[in-house]
mmCIF file of N, CA and C in Angstrom:
data_model
loop_
_atom_site.group_PDB
_atom_site.id
_atom_site.type_symbol
_atom_site.label_atom_id
_atom_site.label_comp_id
_atom_site.label_asym_id
_atom_site.label_seq_id
_atom_site.Cartn_x
_atom_site.Cartn_y
_atom_site.Cartn_z
ATOM 1 N N MET A 45 8.886 11.015 6.277
ATOM 2 C CA MET A 45 9.893 10.170 6.885
ATOM 3 C C MET A 45 9.674 10.029 8.383
ATOM 4 N N GLY A 46 8.627 10.677 8.881
ATOM 5 C CA GLY A 46 8.359 10.563 10.306
ATOM 6 C C GLY A 46 7.405 9.439 10.650
ATOM 7 N N GLY A 47 6.836 8.775 9.639
ATOM 8 C CA GLY A 47 5.899 7.697 9.895
ATOM 9 C C GLY A 47 6.473 6.363 9.456
ATOM 10 N N ASP A 48 5.606 5.378 9.423
ATOM 11 C CA ASP A 48 6.014 4.073 8.910
ATOM 12 C C ASP A 48 4.933 3.553 7.977
ATOM 13 N N GLU A 49 5.040 2.283 7.603
ATOM 14 C CA GLU A 49 4.107 1.738 6.625
ATOM 15 C C GLU A 49 2.665 1.690 7.107
ATOM 16 N N ASN A 50 2.439 1.880 8.384
ATOM 17 C CA ASN A 50 1.078 1.821 8.926
ATOM 18 C C ASN A 50 0.483 3.191 9.235
ATOM 19 N N THR A 51 1.266 4.249 9.191
ATOM 20 C CA THR A 51 0.785 5.566 9.603
ATOM 21 C C THR A 51 -0.440 6.014 8.818
ATOM 22 N N LEU A 52 -0.371 5.969 7.498
ATOM 23 C CA LEU A 52 -1.506 6.396 6.679
ATOM 24 C C LEU A 52 -2.718 5.516 6.943
ATOM 25 N N PHE A 53 -2.494 4.227 7.058
ATOM 26 C CA PHE A 53 -3.569 3.264 7.250
ATOM 27 C C PHE A 53 -4.256 3.423 8.602
ATOM 28 N N ASP A 54 -3.488 3.647 9.651
ATOM 29 C CA ASP A 54 -4.045 3.660 11.002
ATOM 30 C C ASP A 54 -4.364 5.048 11.556
ATOM 31 N N GLN A 55 -3.602 6.074 11.180
ATOM 32 C CA GLN A 55 -3.699 7.331 11.900
ATOM 33 C C GLN A 55 -4.373 8.465 11.147
ATOM 34 N N TYR A 56 -4.095 8.628 9.861
ATOM 35 C CA TYR A 56 -4.669 9.768 9.142
ATOM 36 C C TYR A 56 -6.180 9.667 9.106
ATOM 37 N N ALA A 57 -6.823 10.791 9.328
ATOM 38 C CA ALA A 57 -8.292 10.882 9.283
ATOM 39 C C ALA A 57 -8.933 9.809 10.162
ATOM 40 N N ALA A 58 -8.362 9.607 11.339
ATOM 41 C CA ALA A 58 -8.908 8.674 12.332
ATOM 42 C C ALA A 58 -9.123 7.273 11.768
ATOM 43 N N GLY A 59 -8.195 6.816 10.967
ATOM 44 C CA GLY A 59 -8.283 5.468 10.412
ATOM 45 C C GLY A 59 -9.340 5.301 9.336
ATOM 46 N N ALA A 60 -9.650 6.379 8.610
ATOM 47 C CA ALA A 60 -10.715 6.344 7.594
ATOM 48 C C ALA A 60 -10.456 5.301 6.514
ATOM 49 N N ILE A 61 -9.214 5.124 6.105
ATOM 50 C CA ILE A 61 -8.919 4.144 5.058
ATOM 51 C C ILE A 61 -9.272 2.742 5.546
ATOM 52 N N LYS A 62 -8.890 2.423 6.771
ATOM 53 C CA LYS A 62 -9.195 1.110 7.332
ATOM 54 C C LYS A 62 -10.709 0.902 7.425
ATOM 55 N N LYS A 63 -11.421 1.906 7.882
ATOM 56 C CA LYS A 63 -12.879 1.799 8.025
ATOM 57 C C LYS A 63 -13.565 1.626 6.673
ATOM 58 N N GLU A 64 -13.157 2.418 5.688
ATOM 59 C CA GLU A 64 -13.776 2.329 4.358
ATOM 60 C C GLU A 64 -13.422 1.014 3.673
ATOM 61 N N ALA A 65 -12.199 0.545 3.853
ATOM 62 C CA ALA A 65 -11.808 -0.737 3.267
ATOM 63 C C ALA A 65 -12.663 -1.860 3.838
ATOM 64 N N ALA A 66 -12.879 -1.841 5.140
ATOM 65 C CA ALA A 66 -13.720 -2.866 5.766
ATOM 66 C C ALA A 66 -15.162 -2.757 5.283
ATOM 67 N N ARG A 67 -15.663 -1.547 5.192
ATOM 68 C CA ARG A 67 -17.049 -1.334 4.773
ATOM 69 C C ARG A 67 -17.280 -1.783 3.332
ATOM 70 N N LEU A 68 -16.310 -1.527 2.454
ATOM 71 C CA LEU A 68 -16.469 -1.815 1.028
ATOM 72 C C LEU A 68 -15.874 -3.153 0.591
ATOM 73 N N GLY A 69 -15.200 -3.839 1.506
ATOM 74 C CA GLY A 69 -14.604 -5.130 1.172
ATOM 75 C C GLY A 69 -13.326 -5.035 0.366
ATOM 76 N N PHE A 70 -12.567 -3.967 0.549
ATOM 77 C CA PHE A 70 -11.295 -3.792 -0.147
ATOM 78 C C PHE A 70 -10.169 -4.442 0.642
ATOM 79 N N LEU A 71 -9.142 -4.872 -0.064
ATOM 80 C CA LEU A 71 -7.895 -5.287 0.556
ATOM 81 C C LEU A 71 -6.954 -4.089 0.516
ATOM 82 N N VAL A 72 -6.223 -3.876 1.590
ATOM 83 C CA VAL A 72 -5.264 -2.768 1.637
ATOM 84 C C VAL A 72 -3.937 -3.321 2.128
ATOM 85 N N ALA A 73 -2.881 -2.995 1.417
ATOM 86 C CA ALA A 73 -1.529 -3.383 1.830
ATOM 87 C C ALA A 73 -0.696 -2.123 1.980
ATOM 88 N N CYS A 74 0.175 -2.119 2.961
ATOM 89 C CA CYS A 74 1.009 -0.950 3.237
ATOM 90 C C CYS A 74 2.485 -1.370 3.226
ATOM 91 N N PRO A 75 3.078 -1.530 2.043
ATOM 92 C CA PRO A 75 4.480 -1.960 1.995
ATOM 93 C C PRO A 75 5.426 -0.872 2.487
ATOM 94 N N LYS A 76 6.452 -1.290 3.175
ATOM 95 C CA LYS A 76 7.416 -0.347 3.732
ATOM 96 C C LYS A 76 8.308 0.260 2.659
ATOM 97 N N GLY A 77 8.743 -0.515 1.688
ATOM 98 C CA GLY A 77 9.564 0.023 0.607
ATOM 99 C C GLY A 77 11.004 0.284 0.975
ATOM 100 N N ARG A 78 11.551 -0.417 1.939
ATOM 101 C CA ARG A 78 12.963 -0.296 2.357
ATOM 102 C C ARG A 78 13.416 1.144 2.578
ATOM 103 N N THR A 79 14.437 1.323 3.231
ATOM 104 C CA THR A 79 15.081 2.599 3.580
ATOM 105 C C THR A 79 14.144 3.793 3.676
ATOM 106 N N SER A 80 14.383 4.621 4.636
ATOM 107 C CA SER A 80 13.457 5.710 4.964
ATOM 108 C C SER A 80 13.398 6.825 3.929
ATOM 109 N N ALA A 81 14.381 6.969 3.076
ATOM 110 C CA ALA A 81 14.359 8.050 2.077
ATOM 111 C C ALA A 81 14.492 7.495 0.660
ATOM 112 N N SER A 82 13.888 6.356 0.400
ATOM 113 C CA SER A 82 14.041 5.686 -0.901
ATOM 114 C C SER A 82 13.254 6.359 -2.010
ATOM 115 N N MET A 83 12.227 7.110 -1.664
ATOM 116 C CA MET A 83 11.304 7.692 -2.636
ATOM 117 C C MET A 83 10.691 6.589 -3.511
ATOM 118 N N TYR A 84 10.659 5.369 -2.971
ATOM 119 C CA TYR A 84 10.080 4.199 -3.654
ATOM 120 C C TYR A 84 10.689 3.965 -5.030
ATOM 121 N N ARG A 85 12.013 4.058 -5.093
ATOM 122 C CA ARG A 85 12.760 3.748 -6.312
ATOM 123 C C ARG A 85 13.676 2.570 -6.038
ATOM 124 N N GLY A 86 14.128 1.914 -7.091
ATOM 125 C CA GLY A 86 15.073 0.811 -6.952
ATOM 126 C C GLY A 86 14.478 -0.348 -6.169
ATOM 127 N N ASN A 87 15.187 -0.798 -5.121
ATOM 128 C CA ASN A 87 14.711 -1.922 -4.316
ATOM 129 C C ASN A 87 13.387 -1.627 -3.631
ATOM 130 N N ALA A 88 13.148 -0.380 -3.280
ATOM 131 C CA ALA A 88 11.881 -0.021 -2.642
ATOM 132 C C ALA A 88 10.718 -0.176 -3.626
ATOM 133 N N GLU A 89 10.929 0.169 -4.874
ATOM 134 C CA GLU A 89 9.912 -0.035 -5.910
ATOM 135 C C GLU A 89 9.637 -1.531 -6.070
ATOM 136 N N LYS A 90 10.701 -2.318 -6.059
ATOM 137 C CA LYS A 90 10.552 -3.773 -6.168
ATOM 138 C C LYS A 90 9.735 -4.312 -5.000
ATOM 139 N N ASP A 91 9.943 -3.786 -3.802
ATOM 140 C CA ASP A 91 9.157 -4.217 -2.651
ATOM 141 C C ASP A 91 7.661 -4.019 -2.902
ATOM 142 N N VAL A 92 7.293 -2.869 -3.426
ATOM 143 C CA VAL A 92 5.882 -2.575 -3.704
ATOM 144 C C VAL A 92 5.338 -3.551 -4.746
ATOM 145 N N LEU A 93 6.085 -3.746 -5.821
ATOM 146 C CA LEU A 93 5.634 -4.665 -6.865
ATOM 147 C C LEU A 93 5.551 -6.101 -6.349
ATOM 148 N N ASP A 94 6.463 -6.481 -5.462
ATOM 149 C CA ASP A 94 6.417 -7.818 -4.867
ATOM 150 C C ASP A 94 5.181 -7.993 -3.988
ATOM 151 N N VAL A 95 4.808 -6.952 -3.249
ATOM 152 C CA VAL A 95 3.607 -7.021 -2.410
ATOM 153 C C VAL A 95 2.368 -7.169 -3.289
ATOM 154 N N ILE A 96 2.309 -6.422 -4.380
ATOM 155 C CA ILE A 96 1.167 -6.549 -5.302
ATOM 156 C C ILE A 96 1.106 -7.981 -5.845
ATOM 157 N N ALA A 97 2.229 -8.535 -6.256
ATOM 158 C CA ALA A 97 2.256 -9.903 -6.780
ATOM 159 C C ALA A 97 1.803 -10.906 -5.719
ATOM 160 N N GLU A 98 2.232 -10.725 -4.500
ATOM 161 C CA GLU A 98 1.838 -11.637 -3.420
ATOM 162 C C GLU A 98 0.345 -11.525 -3.116
ATOM 163 N N MET A 99 -0.175 -10.319 -3.102
ATOM 164 C CA MET A 99 -1.622 -10.134 -2.881
ATOM 165 C C MET A 99 -2.412 -10.798 -4.002
ATOM 166 N N ARG A 100 -1.936 -10.666 -5.225
ATOM 167 C CA ARG A 100 -2.623 -11.297 -6.358
ATOM 168 C C ARG A 100 -2.537 -12.822 -6.272
ATOM 169 N N ARG A 101 -1.440 -13.318 -5.727
ATOM 170 C CA ARG A 101 -1.291 -14.767 -5.566
ATOM 171 C C ARG A 101 -2.243 -15.293 -4.489
ATOM 172 N N LEU A 102 -2.404 -14.531 -3.420
ATOM 173 C CA LEU A 102 -3.202 -14.990 -2.277
ATOM 174 C C LEU A 102 -4.706 -14.757 -2.434
ATOM 175 N N TYR A 103 -5.072 -13.734 -3.189
ATOM 176 C CA TYR A 103 -6.486 -13.344 -3.297
ATOM 177 C C TYR A 103 -6.891 -13.216 -4.756
ATOM 178 N N LYS A 104 -8.161 -13.406 -5.015
ATOM 179 C CA LYS A 104 -8.692 -13.210 -6.366
ATOM 180 C C LYS A 104 -8.904 -11.714 -6.568
ATOM 181 N N ILE A 105 -7.987 -11.086 -7.278
ATOM 182 C CA ILE A 105 -8.007 -9.633 -7.462
ATOM 183 C C ILE A 105 -8.117 -9.323 -8.946
ATOM 184 N N VAL A 106 -9.021 -8.439 -9.282
ATOM 185 C CA VAL A 106 -9.175 -7.987 -10.665
ATOM 186 C C VAL A 106 -8.057 -6.973 -10.942
ATOM 187 N N PRO A 107 -7.151 -7.259 -11.890
ATOM 188 C CA PRO A 107 -6.018 -6.355 -12.136
ATOM 189 C C PRO A 107 -6.424 -4.901 -12.399
ATOM 190 N N ALA A 108 -7.540 -4.685 -13.074
ATOM 191 C CA ALA A 108 -7.977 -3.321 -13.377
ATOM 192 C C ALA A 108 -8.471 -2.577 -12.137
ATOM 193 N N ARG A 109 -8.595 -3.289 -11.005
ATOM 194 C CA ARG A 109 -9.071 -2.648 -9.782
ATOM 195 C C ARG A 109 -7.976 -2.549 -8.727
ATOM 196 N N ILE A 110 -6.738 -2.545 -9.161
ATOM 197 C CA ILE A 110 -5.609 -2.328 -8.259
ATOM 198 C C ILE A 110 -5.288 -0.833 -8.296
ATOM 199 N N TYR A 111 -5.266 -0.214 -7.128
ATOM 200 C CA TYR A 111 -5.001 1.221 -7.020
ATOM 201 C C TYR A 111 -3.792 1.428 -6.122
ATOM 202 N N LEU A 112 -2.911 2.325 -6.528
ATOM 203 C CA LEU A 112 -1.764 2.695 -5.705
ATOM 204 C C LEU A 112 -1.962 4.113 -5.226
ATOM 205 N N MET A 113 -1.654 4.337 -3.979
ATOM 206 C CA MET A 113 -1.752 5.684 -3.418
ATOM 207 C C MET A 113 -0.726 5.812 -2.307
ATOM 208 N N GLY A 114 -0.505 6.998 -1.903
ATOM 209 C CA GLY A 114 0.405 7.217 -0.795
ATOM 210 C C GLY A 114 0.376 8.674 -0.388
ATOM 211 N N HIS A 115 1.035 8.951 0.701
ATOM 212 C CA HIS A 115 1.123 10.306 1.230
ATOM 213 C C HIS A 115 2.605 10.643 1.364
ATOM 214 N N SER A 116 2.935 11.866 1.072
ATOM 215 C CA SER A 116 4.317 12.333 1.204
ATOM 216 C C SER A 116 5.221 11.497 0.293
ATOM 217 N N MET A 117 6.223 10.833 0.831
ATOM 218 C CA MET A 117 7.135 10.044 0.011
ATOM 219 C C MET A 117 6.382 8.926 -0.716
ATOM 220 N N GLY A 118 5.379 8.340 -0.089
ATOM 221 C CA GLY A 118 4.574 7.311 -0.722
ATOM 222 C C GLY A 118 3.801 7.834 -1.922
ATOM 223 N N GLY A 119 3.343 9.071 -1.840
ATOM 224 C CA GLY A 119 2.664 9.689 -2.974
ATOM 225 C C GLY A 119 3.629 9.976 -4.111
ATOM 226 N N PHE A 120 4.834 10.387 -3.755
ATOM 227 C CA PHE A 120 5.870 10.610 -4.763
ATOM 228 C C PHE A 120 6.172 9.323 -5.506
ATOM 229 N N GLY A 121 6.256 8.226 -4.730
ATOM 230 C CA GLY A 121 6.568 6.929 -5.327
ATOM 231 C C GLY A 121 5.514 6.506 -6.309
#
């Protein structure tokens, strides 16, 4: 709860996720998921699913290659 939707992407491991995504050609989205203690349930879960739907609408994405991950509350979600 001390970070935001960009903390994992920008700060952990010196931005390793951003660097690897660029190197491998991956798309990465960091949805906020509403409220700071949502545990990605309810409306926060819907936010994540909406971001996935929007990414699929905007980009040609193979559904079997969509991966969800997170740290702390994001990992719980």
